[in-house]
XYZ file of C-alpha atoms in Angstrom:
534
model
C -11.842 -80.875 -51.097
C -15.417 -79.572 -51.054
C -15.619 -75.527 -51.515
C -17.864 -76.212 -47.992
C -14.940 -77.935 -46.147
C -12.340 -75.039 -47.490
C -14.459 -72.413 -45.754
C -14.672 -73.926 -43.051
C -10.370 -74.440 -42.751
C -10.057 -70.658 -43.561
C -12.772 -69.948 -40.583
C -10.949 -72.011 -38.377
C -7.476 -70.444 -39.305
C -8.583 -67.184 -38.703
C -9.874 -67.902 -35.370
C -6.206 -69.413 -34.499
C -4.567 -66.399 -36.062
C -7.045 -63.998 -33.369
C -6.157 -66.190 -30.586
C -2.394 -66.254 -31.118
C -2.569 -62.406 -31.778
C -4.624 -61.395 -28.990
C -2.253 -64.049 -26.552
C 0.907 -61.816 -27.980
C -0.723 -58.428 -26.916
C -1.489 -59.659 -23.837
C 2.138 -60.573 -23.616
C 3.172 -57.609 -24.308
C 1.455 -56.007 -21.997
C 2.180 -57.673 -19.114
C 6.060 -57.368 -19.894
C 5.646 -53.390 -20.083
C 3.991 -53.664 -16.907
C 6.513 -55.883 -15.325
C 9.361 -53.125 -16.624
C 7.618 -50.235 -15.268
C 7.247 -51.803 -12.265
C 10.970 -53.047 -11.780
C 11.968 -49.219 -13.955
C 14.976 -47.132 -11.915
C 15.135 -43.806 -12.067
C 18.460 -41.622 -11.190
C 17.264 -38.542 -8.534
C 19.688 -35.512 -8.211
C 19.551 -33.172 -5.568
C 21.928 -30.711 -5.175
C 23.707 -29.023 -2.291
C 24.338 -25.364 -1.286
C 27.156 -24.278 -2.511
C 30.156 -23.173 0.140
C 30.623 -19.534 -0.109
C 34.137 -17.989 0.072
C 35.107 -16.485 3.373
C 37.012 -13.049 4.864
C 39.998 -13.541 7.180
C 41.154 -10.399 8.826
C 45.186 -9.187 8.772
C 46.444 -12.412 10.792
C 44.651 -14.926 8.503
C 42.125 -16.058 11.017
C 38.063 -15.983 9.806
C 35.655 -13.413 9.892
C 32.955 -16.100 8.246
C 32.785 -19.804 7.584
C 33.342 -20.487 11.572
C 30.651 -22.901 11.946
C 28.699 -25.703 10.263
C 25.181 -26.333 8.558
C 23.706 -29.852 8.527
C 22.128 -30.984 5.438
C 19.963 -34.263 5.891
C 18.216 -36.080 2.943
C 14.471 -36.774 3.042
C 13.166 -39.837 1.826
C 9.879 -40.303 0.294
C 7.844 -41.590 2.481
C 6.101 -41.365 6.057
C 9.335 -42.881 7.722
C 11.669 -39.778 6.578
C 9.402 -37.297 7.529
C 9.475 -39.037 11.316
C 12.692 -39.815 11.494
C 14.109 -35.825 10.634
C 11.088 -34.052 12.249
C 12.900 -33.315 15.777
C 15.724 -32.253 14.290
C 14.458 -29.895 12.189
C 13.251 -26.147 13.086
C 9.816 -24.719 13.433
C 9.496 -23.419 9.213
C 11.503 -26.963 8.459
C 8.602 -28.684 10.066
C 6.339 -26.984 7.953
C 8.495 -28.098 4.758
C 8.744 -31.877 6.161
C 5.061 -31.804 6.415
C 3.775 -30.744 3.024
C 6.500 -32.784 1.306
C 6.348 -35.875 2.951
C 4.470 -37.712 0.170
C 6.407 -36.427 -2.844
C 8.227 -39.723 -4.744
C 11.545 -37.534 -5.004
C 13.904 -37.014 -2.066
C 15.135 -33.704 -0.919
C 17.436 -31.700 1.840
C 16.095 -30.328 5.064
C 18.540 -28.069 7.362
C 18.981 -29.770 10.484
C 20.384 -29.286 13.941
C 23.101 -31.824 13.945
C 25.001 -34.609 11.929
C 22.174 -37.678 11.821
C 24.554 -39.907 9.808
C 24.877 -42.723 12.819
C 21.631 -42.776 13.028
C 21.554 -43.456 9.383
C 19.788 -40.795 7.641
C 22.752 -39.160 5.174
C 24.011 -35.848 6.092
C 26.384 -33.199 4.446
C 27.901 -30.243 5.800
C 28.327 -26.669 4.302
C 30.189 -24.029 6.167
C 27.861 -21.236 7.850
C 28.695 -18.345 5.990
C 27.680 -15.796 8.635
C 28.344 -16.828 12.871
C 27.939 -13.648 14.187
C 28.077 -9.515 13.383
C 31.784 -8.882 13.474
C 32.332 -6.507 10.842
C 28.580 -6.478 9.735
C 28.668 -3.044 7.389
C 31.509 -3.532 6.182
C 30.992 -7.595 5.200
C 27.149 -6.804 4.425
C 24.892 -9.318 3.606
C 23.583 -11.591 1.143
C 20.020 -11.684 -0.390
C 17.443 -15.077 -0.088
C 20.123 -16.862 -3.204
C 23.080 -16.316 -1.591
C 23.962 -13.260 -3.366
C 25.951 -10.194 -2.014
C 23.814 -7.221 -2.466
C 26.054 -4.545 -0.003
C 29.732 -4.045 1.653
C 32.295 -6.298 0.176
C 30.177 -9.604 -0.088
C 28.612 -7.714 -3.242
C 31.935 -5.901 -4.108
C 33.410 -9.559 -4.304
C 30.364 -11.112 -5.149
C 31.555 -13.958 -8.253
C 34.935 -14.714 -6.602
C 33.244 -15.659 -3.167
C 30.095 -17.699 -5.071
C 32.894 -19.580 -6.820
C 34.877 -20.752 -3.725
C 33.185 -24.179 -2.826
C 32.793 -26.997 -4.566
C 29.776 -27.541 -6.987
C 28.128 -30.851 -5.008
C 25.043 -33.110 -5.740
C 23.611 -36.125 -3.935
C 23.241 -38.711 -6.336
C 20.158 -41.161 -5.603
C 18.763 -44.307 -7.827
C 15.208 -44.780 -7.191
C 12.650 -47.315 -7.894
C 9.431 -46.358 -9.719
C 7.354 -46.307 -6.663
C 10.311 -44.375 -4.941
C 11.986 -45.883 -2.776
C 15.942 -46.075 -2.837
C 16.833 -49.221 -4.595
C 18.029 -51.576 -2.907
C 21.897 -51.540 -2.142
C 22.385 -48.880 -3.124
C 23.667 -45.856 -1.584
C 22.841 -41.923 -2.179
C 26.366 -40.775 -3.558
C 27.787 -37.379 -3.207
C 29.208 -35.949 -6.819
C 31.034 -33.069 -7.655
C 29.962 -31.340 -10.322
C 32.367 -28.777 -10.775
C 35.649 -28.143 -8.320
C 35.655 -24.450 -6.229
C 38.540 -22.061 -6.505
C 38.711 -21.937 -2.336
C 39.323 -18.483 -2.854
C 38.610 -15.906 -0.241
C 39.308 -12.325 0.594
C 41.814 -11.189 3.649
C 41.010 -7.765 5.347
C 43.175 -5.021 7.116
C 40.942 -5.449 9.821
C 42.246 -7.239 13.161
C 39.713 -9.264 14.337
C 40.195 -8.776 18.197
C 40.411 -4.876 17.945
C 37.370 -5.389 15.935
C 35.458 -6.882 18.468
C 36.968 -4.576 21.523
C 36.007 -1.343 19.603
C 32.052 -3.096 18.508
C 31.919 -4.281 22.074
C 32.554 -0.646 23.679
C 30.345 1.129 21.049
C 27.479 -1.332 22.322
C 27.949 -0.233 25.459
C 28.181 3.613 25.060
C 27.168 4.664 21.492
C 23.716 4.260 19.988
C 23.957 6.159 16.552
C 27.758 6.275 15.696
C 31.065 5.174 14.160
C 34.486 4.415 14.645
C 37.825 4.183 12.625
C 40.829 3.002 14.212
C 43.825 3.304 11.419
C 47.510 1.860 11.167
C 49.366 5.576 10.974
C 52.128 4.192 8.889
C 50.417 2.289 6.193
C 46.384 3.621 5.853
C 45.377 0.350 6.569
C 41.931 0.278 8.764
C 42.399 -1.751 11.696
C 38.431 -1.588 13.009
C 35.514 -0.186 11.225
C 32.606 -0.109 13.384
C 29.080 1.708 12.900
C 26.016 1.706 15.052
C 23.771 0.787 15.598
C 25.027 -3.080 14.119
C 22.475 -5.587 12.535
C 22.214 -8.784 12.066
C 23.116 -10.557 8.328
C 21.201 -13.630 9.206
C 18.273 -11.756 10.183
C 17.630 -8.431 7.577
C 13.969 -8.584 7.966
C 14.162 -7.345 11.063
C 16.183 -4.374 10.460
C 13.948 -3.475 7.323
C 11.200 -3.605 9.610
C 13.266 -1.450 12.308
C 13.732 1.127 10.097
C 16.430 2.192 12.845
C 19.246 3.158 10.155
C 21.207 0.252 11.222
C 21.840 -0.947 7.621
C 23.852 2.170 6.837
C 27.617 1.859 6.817
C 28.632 5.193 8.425
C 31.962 5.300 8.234
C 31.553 5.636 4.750
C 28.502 8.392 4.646
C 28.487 11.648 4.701
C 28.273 14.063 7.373
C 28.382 17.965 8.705
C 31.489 17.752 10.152
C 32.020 21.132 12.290
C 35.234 22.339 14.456
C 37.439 18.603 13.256
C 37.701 20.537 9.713
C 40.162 23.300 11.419
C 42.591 20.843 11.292
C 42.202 22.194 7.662
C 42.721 25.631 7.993
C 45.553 25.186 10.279
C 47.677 23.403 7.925
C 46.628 25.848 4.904
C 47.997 28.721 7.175
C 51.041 27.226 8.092
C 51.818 26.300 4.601
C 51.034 30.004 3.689
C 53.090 31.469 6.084
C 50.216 33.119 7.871
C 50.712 31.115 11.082
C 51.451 34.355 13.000
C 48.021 35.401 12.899
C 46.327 36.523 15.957
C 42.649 37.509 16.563
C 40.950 39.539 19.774
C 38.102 36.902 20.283
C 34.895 38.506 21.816
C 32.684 35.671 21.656
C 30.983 36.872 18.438
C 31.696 38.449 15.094
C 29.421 40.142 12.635
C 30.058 39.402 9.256
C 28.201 40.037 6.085
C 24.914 40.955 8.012
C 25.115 37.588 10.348
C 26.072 37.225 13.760
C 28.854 34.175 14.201
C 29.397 32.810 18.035
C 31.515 30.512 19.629
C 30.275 27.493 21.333
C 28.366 28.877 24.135
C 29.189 32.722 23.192
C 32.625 32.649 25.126
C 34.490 34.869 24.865
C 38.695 33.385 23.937
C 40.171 36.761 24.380
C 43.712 37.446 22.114
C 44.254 34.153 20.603
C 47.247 32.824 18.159
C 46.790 29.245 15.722
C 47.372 27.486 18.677
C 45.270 29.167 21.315
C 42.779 28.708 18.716
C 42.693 25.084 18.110
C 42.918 24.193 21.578
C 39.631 26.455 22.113
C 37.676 25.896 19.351
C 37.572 29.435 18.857
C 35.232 30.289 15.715
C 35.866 33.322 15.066
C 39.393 33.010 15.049
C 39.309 30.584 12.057
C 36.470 32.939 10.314
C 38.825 35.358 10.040
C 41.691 33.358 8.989
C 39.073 32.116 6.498
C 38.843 35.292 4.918
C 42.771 35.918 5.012
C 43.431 32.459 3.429
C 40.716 32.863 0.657
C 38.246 29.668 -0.530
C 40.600 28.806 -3.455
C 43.454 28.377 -1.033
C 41.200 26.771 1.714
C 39.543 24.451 -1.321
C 43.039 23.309 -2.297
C 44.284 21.863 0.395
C 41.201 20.226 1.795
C 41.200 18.549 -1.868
C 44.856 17.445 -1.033
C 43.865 15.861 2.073
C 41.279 13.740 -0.121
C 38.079 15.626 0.978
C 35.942 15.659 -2.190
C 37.073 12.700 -3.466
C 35.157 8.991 -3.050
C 37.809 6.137 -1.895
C 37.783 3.112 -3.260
C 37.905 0.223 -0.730
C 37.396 -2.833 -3.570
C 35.584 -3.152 -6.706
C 31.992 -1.411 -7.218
C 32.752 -0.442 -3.402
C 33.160 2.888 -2.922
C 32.774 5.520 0.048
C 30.539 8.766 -0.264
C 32.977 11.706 -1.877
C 31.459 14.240 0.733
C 30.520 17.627 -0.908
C 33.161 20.667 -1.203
C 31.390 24.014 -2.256
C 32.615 24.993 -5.220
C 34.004 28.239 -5.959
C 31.064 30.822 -6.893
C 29.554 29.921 -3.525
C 32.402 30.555 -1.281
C 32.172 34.077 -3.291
C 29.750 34.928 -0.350
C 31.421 35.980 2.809
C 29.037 34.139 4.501
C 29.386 30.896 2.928
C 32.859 30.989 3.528
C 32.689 32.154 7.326
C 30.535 28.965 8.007
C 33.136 26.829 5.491
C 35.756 28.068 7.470
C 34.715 26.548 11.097
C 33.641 23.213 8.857
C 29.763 24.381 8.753
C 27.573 25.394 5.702
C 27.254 23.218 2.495
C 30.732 21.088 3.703
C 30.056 17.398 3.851
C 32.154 14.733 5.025
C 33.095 11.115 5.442
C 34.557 9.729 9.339
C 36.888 7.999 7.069
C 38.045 11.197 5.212
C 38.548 12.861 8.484
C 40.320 9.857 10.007
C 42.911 9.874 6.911
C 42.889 13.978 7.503
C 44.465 13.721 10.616
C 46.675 10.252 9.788
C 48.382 13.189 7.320
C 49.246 15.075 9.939
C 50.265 12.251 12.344
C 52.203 10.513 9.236
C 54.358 13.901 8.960
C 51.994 14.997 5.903
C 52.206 12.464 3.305
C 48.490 11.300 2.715
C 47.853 7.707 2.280
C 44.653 6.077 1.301
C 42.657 3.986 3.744
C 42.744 0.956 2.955
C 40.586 -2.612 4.132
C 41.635 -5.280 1.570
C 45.201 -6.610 1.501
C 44.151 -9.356 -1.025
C 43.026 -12.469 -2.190
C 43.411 -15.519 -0.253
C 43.771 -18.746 -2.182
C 43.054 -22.641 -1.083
C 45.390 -22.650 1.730
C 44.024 -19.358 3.712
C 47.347 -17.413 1.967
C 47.333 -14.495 0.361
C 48.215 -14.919 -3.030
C 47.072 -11.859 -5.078
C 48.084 -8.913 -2.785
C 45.788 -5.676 -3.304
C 48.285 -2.859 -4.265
C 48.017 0.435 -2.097
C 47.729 3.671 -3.901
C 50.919 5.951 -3.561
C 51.410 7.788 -0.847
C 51.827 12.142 -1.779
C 52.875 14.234 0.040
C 49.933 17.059 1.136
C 51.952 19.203 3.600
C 55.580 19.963 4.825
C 57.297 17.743 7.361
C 57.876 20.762 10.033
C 54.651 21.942 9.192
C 52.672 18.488 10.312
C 55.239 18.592 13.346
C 54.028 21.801 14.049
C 50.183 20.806 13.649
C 50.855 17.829 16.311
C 52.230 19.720 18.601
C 49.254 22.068 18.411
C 46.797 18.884 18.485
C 48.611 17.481 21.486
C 48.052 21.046 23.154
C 44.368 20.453 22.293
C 44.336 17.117 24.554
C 46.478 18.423 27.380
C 44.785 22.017 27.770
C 42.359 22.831 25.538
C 39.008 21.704 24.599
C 39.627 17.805 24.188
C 40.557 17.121 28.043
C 38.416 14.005 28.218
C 40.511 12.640 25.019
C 43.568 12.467 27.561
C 44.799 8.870 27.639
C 45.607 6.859 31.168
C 48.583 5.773 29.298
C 50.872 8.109 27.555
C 49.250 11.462 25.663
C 47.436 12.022 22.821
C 46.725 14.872 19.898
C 43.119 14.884 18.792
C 40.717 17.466 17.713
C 36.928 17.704 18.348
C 33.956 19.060 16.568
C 30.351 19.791 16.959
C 28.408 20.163 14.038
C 24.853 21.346 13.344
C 22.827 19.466 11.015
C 19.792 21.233 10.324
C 17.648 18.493 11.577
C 15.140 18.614 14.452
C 13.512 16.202 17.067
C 9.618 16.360 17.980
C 9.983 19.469 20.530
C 12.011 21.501 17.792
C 15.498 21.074 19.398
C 18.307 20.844 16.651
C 20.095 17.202 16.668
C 23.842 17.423 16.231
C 27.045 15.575 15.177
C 29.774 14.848 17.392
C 33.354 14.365 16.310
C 36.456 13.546 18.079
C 39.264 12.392 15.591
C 43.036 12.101 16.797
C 46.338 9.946 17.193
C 48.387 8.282 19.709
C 50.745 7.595 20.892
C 51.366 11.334 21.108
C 55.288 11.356 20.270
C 55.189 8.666 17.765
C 51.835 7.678 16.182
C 51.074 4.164 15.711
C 47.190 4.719 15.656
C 44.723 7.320 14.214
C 41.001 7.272 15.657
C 38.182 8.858 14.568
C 34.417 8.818 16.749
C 31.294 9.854 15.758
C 28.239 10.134 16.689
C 25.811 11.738 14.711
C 22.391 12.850 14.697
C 21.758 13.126 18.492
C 20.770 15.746 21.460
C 23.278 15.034 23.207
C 25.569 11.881 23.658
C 25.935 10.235 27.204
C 29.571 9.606 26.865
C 31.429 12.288 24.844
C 33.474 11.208 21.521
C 36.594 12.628 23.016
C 35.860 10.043 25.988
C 34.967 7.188 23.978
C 38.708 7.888 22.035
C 40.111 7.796 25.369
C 38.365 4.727 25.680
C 39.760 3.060 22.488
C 43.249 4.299 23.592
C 43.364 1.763 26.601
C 42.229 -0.708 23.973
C 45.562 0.141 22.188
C 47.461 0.059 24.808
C 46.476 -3.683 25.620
C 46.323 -4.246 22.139
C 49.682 -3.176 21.366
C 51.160 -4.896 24.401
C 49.939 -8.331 23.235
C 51.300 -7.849 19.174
């Protein structure tokens, strides 16, 4: 073969070697093409997460009473017209800048859409309503408690519902593949646990519906006598835990639990002194009441300078009378007077569940009840004295519980799957802070205070009551310069044998339309029903 002719092979072998190469790339290429086109890819989206629930004493639910509606978007024009009705006003706005993403995702809606195929899941509706709102609280925009007992209980409630994900497999230009189906998974299996209350859910309501009605700025305990367990727990004004914005925005105070602040408390803190005398044998004291008494260059008065004329403990409880319980003040002394309001648990936070505590109130200490005067206005529950509704309502439970102290309680445990309680809360012992005759003695004198003396209105339709009320100044003014005040009424009934202990506030006002003694009269036909239907 001529050198000419082998050139001319290799030339024409090369160009066959090009072709073939550039025919295999071409190949290639189309088959990438052809798998990208026909590629799946798996889309997860996952759903909210059920939180745990409260049940009050009789098992039945605070939270969790209703249903959400979950329905997946598609990508596409079509899902964003099929869910658009059913959707709210800010869903719209989601639907709308999301309806040409390639991914599918969950829109709240109104109602189940599953017959008219569009998948839908269901979470429960953590909050319904505002039955127990301050002492529940509220979560923040992840679902988090951030106040009451939804942040006190915070991990165990998250953890209650199952960990859930719709499963969808999607084509590269995303649309669902077809037959196929988006799959619900569980990821990871909930405890169901949930908390159960002392509350009862009906009294609840009653006592927040009355307080609507007749107390803007307020509280009110109602208490089992026998056990310290707290049957309602209701402050005003209430707000709404679906809608917190709005109370921020308010600034009306109505995210403050009051039960649990801190307050002047005025006359109701007698109940103190009483029980100190009694238990120092100075219960035969008796004191000319003029109306006013100087002391330590200040002038003390009783309400509306009236005069009480010769008074004994119990002529002085059922008046009021201040000056009477100045002096007995100064007989008793501040450490003796300090003692036993520490015994009945003022000074002292109580702890309703974990990282939930109330305010501990503030006792003056020693070196400043050195003054006279600081201990006059201790002595008629006035001066640097602070305290809690719910450390005056467990005050006067003592008494009606023939002196032995027990501490309020709201949580009688945790609930498992079923709704049951199977982790009960222990309650702290019970002491005793006062003698048996002695918180006989004290009723007696409380009744008197209901039946003749200054706490007529508390009087009950049904039965009798003992109760005690207070006014107390607060060193706080409105825009014309008049002094807003705290009004107290705390008591028991029935009168011979306890079953309840009430305490009403209502704090921070001129003057309130309906008296606290009233309102507790109030709440005792509430009992009375209540009690008939147990």
């Amino acid at each position: 073969m001529s050198l000419h002719r082998f050139y001319g092979l290799c030339a024409v072998l090369v160009l066959l070697a090009g072709i073939v190469l550039c025919r295999t790339y071409w190949v290639g290429q189309q088959t990438a093409y052809a798998a990208n086109a026909g590629g799946q890819t798996v889309q997860t989206v996952a759903l909210p997460r059920a939180r745990g629930d409260f049940y009050d004493r009789s098992g039945r639910r605070l939270t969790g009473t209703a249903q959400r509606y979950y329905a997946l978007c598609m990508p596409g024009e079509a899902g964003y017209t099929a869910l658009f009705p059913y959707v709210s006003y800010e869903a719209q706005g989601l639907l709308y800048e999301r309806r040409n993403l390639s991914t599918p995702f969950l829109v709240q809606t109104d109602r189940d859409l599953t017959g008219q195929g569009i998948p839908t899941c269901t979470v429960p509706e953590h909050f319904t309503g505002t039955t127990a709102a301050h002492l529940l609280g509220y979560l923040d925009g992840e679902d988090h408690g951030v106040a009451g007992l939804e942040r006190a209980y915070d991990d165990l409630l998250a953890a209650c519902g199952d960990k859930r994900s719709i499963t969808c497999i999607m084509t590269a230009r995303g649309r669902l593949l077809a037959d196929t189906a988006p799959a619900v998974t569980v990821e990871e299996t909930g405890t169901g646990q949930g908390v159960q209350l002392t509350l009862d859910a009906d009294l609840q309501r009653a006592c927040e519906a009355l307080a609507a009605q007749v107390m803007p700025r307020g509280c009110i305990l109602v208490m089992d006598t026998a056990t310290g367990e707290v049957l309602a727990s209701v402050s005003m004004p209430t707000f709404d835990p679906r809608n917190i914005a709005a109370s921020i925005r308010a600034d009306d105070t109505s995210l403050i639990n009051r039960p649990l602040r801190a307050f002047s408390a005025g006359s109701v803190f007698k109940v103190v002194l009483a029980a100190a005398a009694y238990e120092s044998g100075l219960d035969w004291y008796t004191h000319d009441c003029t109306g006013e008494l100087e002391l330590a260059g200040q002038t003390y008065r009783c309400a509306q300078g009236r005069a009480h004329g010769e008074v004994n403990l119990r002529g002085a409880l059922e008046q009021s009378c201040n000056t009477y319980f100045i002096e007995l003040g100064q007989l008793l002394g501040a450490a003796r007077i300090l003692s036993t309001a520490e015994q009945f648990g003022f000074g002292t936070a109580v702890q309703l569940a974990p990282s939930l505590r109330s305010a501990a109130g503030t006792l003056p200490d020693a070196q400043t009840l050195a003054n006279d005067g600081q201990l006059a206005s201790f002595s008629f529950g006035q001066g640097a004295l602070t305290v809690t509704p719910l450390q005056i309502t467990a005050m006067m439970n003592t008494v009606a519980n023939g002196g032995v102290y027990r501490a309020p309680a709201f949580v009688k445990g945790i609930t498992d799957s079923t709704g049951a309680v199977a982790a009960p809360l222990e309650p702290s012992a019970p002491r005793t802070v006062c003698d048996e005759k002695t918180a006989k003695v004290l009723r007696s004198m409380l009744v008197s205070v209901v039946a003749e003396g200054i706490g007529a209105e508390a009087r009950p339709a049904a039965g009798m009551a003992g109760g005690k009320t207070g006014t107390a100044q607060t060193g706080q003014y409105d825009e014309n310069g008049e002094e807003l005040l705290n009004y107290w009424f705390s008591g028991f009934y029935p009168a011979q044998t306890p079953r309840y202990t009430v305490t009403v506030l209502q704090d921070g006002i001129l003057k309130p339309e309906l008296s606290s003694a009233a309102i507790f009269e109030k709440i005792t036909e509430i009992l009375h029903v209540w009690d008939a239907a147990l």
